[in-house]
Tab-separated table of C-alpha atoms in Angstrom:
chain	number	residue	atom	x	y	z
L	113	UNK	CA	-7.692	-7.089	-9.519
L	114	UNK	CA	-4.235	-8.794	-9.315
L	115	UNK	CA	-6.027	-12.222	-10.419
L	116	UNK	CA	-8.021	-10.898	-12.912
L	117	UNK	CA	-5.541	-8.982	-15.009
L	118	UNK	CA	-3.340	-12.073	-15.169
L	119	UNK	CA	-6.320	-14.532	-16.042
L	120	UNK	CA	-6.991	-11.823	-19.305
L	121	UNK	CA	-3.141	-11.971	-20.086
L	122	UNK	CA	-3.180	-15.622	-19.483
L	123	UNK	CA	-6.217	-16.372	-21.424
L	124	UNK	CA	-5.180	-13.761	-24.376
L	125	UNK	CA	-1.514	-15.567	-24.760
L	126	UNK	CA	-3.590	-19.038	-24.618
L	127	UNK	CA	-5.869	-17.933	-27.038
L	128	UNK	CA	-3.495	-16.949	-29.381
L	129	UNK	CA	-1.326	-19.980	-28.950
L	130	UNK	CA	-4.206	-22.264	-29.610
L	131	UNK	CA	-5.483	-20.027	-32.800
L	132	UNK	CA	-1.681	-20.334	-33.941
L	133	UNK	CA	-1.273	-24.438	-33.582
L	134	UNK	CA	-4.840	-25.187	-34.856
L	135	UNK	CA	-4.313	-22.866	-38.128
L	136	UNK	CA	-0.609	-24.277	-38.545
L	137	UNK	CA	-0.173	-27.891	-39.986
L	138	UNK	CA	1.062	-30.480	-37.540
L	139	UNK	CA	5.036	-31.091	-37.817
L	140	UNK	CA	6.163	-35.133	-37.405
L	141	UNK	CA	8.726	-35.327	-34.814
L	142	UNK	CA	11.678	-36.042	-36.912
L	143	UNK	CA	10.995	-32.677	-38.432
L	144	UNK	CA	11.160	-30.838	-35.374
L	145	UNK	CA	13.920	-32.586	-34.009
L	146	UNK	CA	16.305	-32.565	-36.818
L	147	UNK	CA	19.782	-30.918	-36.182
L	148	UNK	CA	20.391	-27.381	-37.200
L	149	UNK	CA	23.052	-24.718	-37.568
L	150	UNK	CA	21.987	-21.470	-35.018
L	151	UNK	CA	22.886	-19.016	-37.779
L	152	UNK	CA	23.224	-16.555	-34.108
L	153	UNK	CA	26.639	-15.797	-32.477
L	154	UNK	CA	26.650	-17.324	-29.436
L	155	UNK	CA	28.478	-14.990	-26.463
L	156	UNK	CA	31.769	-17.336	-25.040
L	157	UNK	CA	29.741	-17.336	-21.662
L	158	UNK	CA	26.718	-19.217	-22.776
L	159	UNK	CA	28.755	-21.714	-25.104
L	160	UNK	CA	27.017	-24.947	-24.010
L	161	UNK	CA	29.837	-27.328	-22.710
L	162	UNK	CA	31.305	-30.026	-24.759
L	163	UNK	CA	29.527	-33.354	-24.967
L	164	UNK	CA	26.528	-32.131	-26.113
L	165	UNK	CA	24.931	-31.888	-29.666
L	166	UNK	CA	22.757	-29.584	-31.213
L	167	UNK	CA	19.021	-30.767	-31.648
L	168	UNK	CA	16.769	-28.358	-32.328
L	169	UNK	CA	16.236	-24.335	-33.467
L	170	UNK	CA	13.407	-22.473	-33.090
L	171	UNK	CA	12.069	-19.093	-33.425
L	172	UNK	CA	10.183	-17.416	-31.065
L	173	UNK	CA	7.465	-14.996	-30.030
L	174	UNK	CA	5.905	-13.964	-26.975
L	175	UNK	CA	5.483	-11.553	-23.980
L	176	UNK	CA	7.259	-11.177	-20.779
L	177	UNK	CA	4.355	-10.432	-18.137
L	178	UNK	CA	5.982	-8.643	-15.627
L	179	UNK	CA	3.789	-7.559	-11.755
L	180	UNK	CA	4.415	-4.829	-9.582
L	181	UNK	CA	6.306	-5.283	-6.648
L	182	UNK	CA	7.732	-3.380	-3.768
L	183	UNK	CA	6.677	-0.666	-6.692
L	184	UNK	CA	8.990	-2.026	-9.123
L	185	UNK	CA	8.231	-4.478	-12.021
L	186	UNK	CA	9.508	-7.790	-11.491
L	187	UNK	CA	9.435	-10.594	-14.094
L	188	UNK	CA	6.145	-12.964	-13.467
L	189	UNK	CA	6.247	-15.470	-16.340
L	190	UNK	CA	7.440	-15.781	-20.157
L	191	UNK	CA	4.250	-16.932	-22.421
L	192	UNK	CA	5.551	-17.936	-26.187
L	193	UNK	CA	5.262	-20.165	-29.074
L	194	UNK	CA	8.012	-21.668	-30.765
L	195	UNK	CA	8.652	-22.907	-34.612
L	196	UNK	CA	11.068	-24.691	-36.455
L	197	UNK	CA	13.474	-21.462	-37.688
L	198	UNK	CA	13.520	-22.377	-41.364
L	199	UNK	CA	9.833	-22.850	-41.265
L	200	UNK	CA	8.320	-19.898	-43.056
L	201	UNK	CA	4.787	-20.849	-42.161
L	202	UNK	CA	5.161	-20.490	-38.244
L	203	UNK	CA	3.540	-23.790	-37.397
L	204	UNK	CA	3.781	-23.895	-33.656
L	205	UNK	CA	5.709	-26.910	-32.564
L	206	UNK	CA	5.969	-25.645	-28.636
L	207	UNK	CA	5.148	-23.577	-25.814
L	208	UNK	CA	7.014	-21.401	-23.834
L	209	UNK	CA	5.978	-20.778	-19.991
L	210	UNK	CA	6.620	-20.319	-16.370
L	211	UNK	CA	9.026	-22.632	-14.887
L	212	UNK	CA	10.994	-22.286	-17.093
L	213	UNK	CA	9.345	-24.880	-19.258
L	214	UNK	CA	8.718	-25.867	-22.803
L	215	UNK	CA	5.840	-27.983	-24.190
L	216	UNK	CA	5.974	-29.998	-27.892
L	217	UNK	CA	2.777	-29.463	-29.636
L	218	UNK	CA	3.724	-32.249	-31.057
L	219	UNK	CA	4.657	-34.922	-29.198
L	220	UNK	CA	4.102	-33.888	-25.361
L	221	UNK	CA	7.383	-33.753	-24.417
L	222	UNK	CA	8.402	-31.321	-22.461
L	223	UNK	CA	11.464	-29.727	-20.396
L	224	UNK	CA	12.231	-27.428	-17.148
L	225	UNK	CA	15.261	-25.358	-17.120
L	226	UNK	CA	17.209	-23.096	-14.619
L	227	UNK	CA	19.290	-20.264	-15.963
L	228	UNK	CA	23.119	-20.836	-15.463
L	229	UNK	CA	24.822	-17.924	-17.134
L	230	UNK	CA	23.351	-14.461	-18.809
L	231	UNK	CA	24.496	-12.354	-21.532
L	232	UNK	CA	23.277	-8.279	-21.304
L	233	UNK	CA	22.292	-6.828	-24.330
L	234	UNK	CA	21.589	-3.533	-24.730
L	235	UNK	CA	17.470	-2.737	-25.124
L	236	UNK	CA	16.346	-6.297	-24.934
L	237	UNK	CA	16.048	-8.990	-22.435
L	238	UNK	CA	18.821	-10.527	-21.952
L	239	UNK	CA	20.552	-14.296	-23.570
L	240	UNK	CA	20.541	-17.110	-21.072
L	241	UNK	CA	22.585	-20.391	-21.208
L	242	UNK	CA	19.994	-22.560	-19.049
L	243	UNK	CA	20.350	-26.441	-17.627
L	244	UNK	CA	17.955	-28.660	-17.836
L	245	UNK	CA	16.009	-29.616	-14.705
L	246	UNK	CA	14.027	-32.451	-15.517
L	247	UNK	CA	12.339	-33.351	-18.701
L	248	UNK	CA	9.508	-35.799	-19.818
L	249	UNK	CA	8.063	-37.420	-22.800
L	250	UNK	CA	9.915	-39.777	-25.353
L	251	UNK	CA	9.339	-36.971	-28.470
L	252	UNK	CA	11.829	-33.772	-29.364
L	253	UNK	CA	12.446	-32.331	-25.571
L	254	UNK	CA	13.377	-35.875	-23.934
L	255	UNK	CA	16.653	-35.688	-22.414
L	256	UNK	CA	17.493	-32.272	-23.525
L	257	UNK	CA	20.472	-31.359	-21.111
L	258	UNK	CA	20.986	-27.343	-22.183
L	259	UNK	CA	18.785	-24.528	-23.755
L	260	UNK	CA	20.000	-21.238	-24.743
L	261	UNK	CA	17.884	-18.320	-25.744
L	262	UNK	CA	20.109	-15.974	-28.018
L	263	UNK	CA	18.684	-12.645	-30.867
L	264	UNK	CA	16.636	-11.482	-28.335
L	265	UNK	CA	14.540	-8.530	-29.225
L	266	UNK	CA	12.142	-6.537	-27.064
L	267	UNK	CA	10.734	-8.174	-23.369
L	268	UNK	CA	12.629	-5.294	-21.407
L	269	UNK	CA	10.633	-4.276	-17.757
L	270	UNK	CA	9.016	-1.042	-17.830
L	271	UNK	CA	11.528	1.795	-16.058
L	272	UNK	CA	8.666	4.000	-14.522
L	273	UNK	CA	7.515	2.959	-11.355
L	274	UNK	CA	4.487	1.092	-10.563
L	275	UNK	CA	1.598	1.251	-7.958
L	276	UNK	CA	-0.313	-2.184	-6.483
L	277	UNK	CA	-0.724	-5.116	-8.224
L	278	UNK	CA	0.167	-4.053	-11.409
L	279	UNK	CA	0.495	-6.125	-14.476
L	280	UNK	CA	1.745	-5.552	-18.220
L	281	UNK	CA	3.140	-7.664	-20.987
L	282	UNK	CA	5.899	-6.558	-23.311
L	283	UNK	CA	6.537	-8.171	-26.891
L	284	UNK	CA	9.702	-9.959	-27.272
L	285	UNK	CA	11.119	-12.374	-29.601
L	286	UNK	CA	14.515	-14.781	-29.319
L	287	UNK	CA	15.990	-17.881	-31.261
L	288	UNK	CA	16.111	-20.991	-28.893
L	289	UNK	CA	18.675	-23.157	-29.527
L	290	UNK	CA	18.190	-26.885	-27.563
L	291	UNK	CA	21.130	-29.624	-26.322
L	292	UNK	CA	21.230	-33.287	-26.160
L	293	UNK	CA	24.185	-35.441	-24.680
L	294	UNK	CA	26.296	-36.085	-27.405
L	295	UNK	CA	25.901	-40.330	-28.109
């Protein structure tokens, strides 16, 4: 039951991902790429460190699929799609999934992340400053060095308890900001 419940919630986000990027007009590179003001206050602990330069903005919107375990609900994997944040039509320019990891729509690239400091907020997940991994690709997420996902809303674990296997998916939207080394 486990497996089949998160092939639906799997299929549903992909599904909806791929009905968003083939409705929403394909965005060049430069455009997605281009450097941005946040327009978010950024909390002093997940200020990304000096020598690096703002690349990108996005808006965001998702689920958090969270499984039951030990009979509480644990976080299995963020599914979202990303646009630029000026960008009033929405046109999906990446993915957000397990890993962490983002995808370009547009150009392939992609990048992994680990989370290095977190920022409570009261009824929504929580921000993150996260540090790159590894990335790939030559397009908008090459060499990306820091990520930070700020104005979160929503994505907050059930509190009631939970029974076997378990699975649910809460709405939740953020702004994520990406970080190149400064040249």
């Amino acid at each position: 039951m486990k497996l089949a419940k998160r092939l639906v919630l799997t299929t549903t986000a992909l599904a909806t991902v791929t009905a968003a990027t083939l409705v929403g007009a394909t965005v060049g590179p430069a455009a997605a790429s281009q450097p941005a003001r946040t327009g978010v206050e950024v909390p002093e602990a997940l200020k990304v460190p000096d020598g690096n330069r703002l690349t990108g903005v996005f808006s965001a919107e998702g689920v958090q699929t969270y499984t039951c375990t030990d009979g509480a609900w644990k976080l299995l994997e963020p599914a979202a799609t990303l646009w630029a944040k000026k960008d009033h039509s929405r046109r999906t320019v990446a993915l957000h999934s397990r890993g962490p990891v983002w995808v370009s729509t547009v150009d392939g690239s992609a990048v992994n992340a680990a989370a290095l400091a977190t920022s409570p907020k009261a009824g929504t997940i929580p921000e993150l400053l996260l540090k790159s991994t590894a990335t790939r690709g030559t397009g908008v997420f090459a060499d990306v060095s820091y990520i930070q996902r700020l104005n979160t809303a929503g994505g907050v674990a059930p509190t009631t308890a939970c029974t076997g296997t378990d699975q649910t998916s809460i709405p939740y939207s953020a702004t994520y900001t990406f970080y190149k080394p400064a040249k």
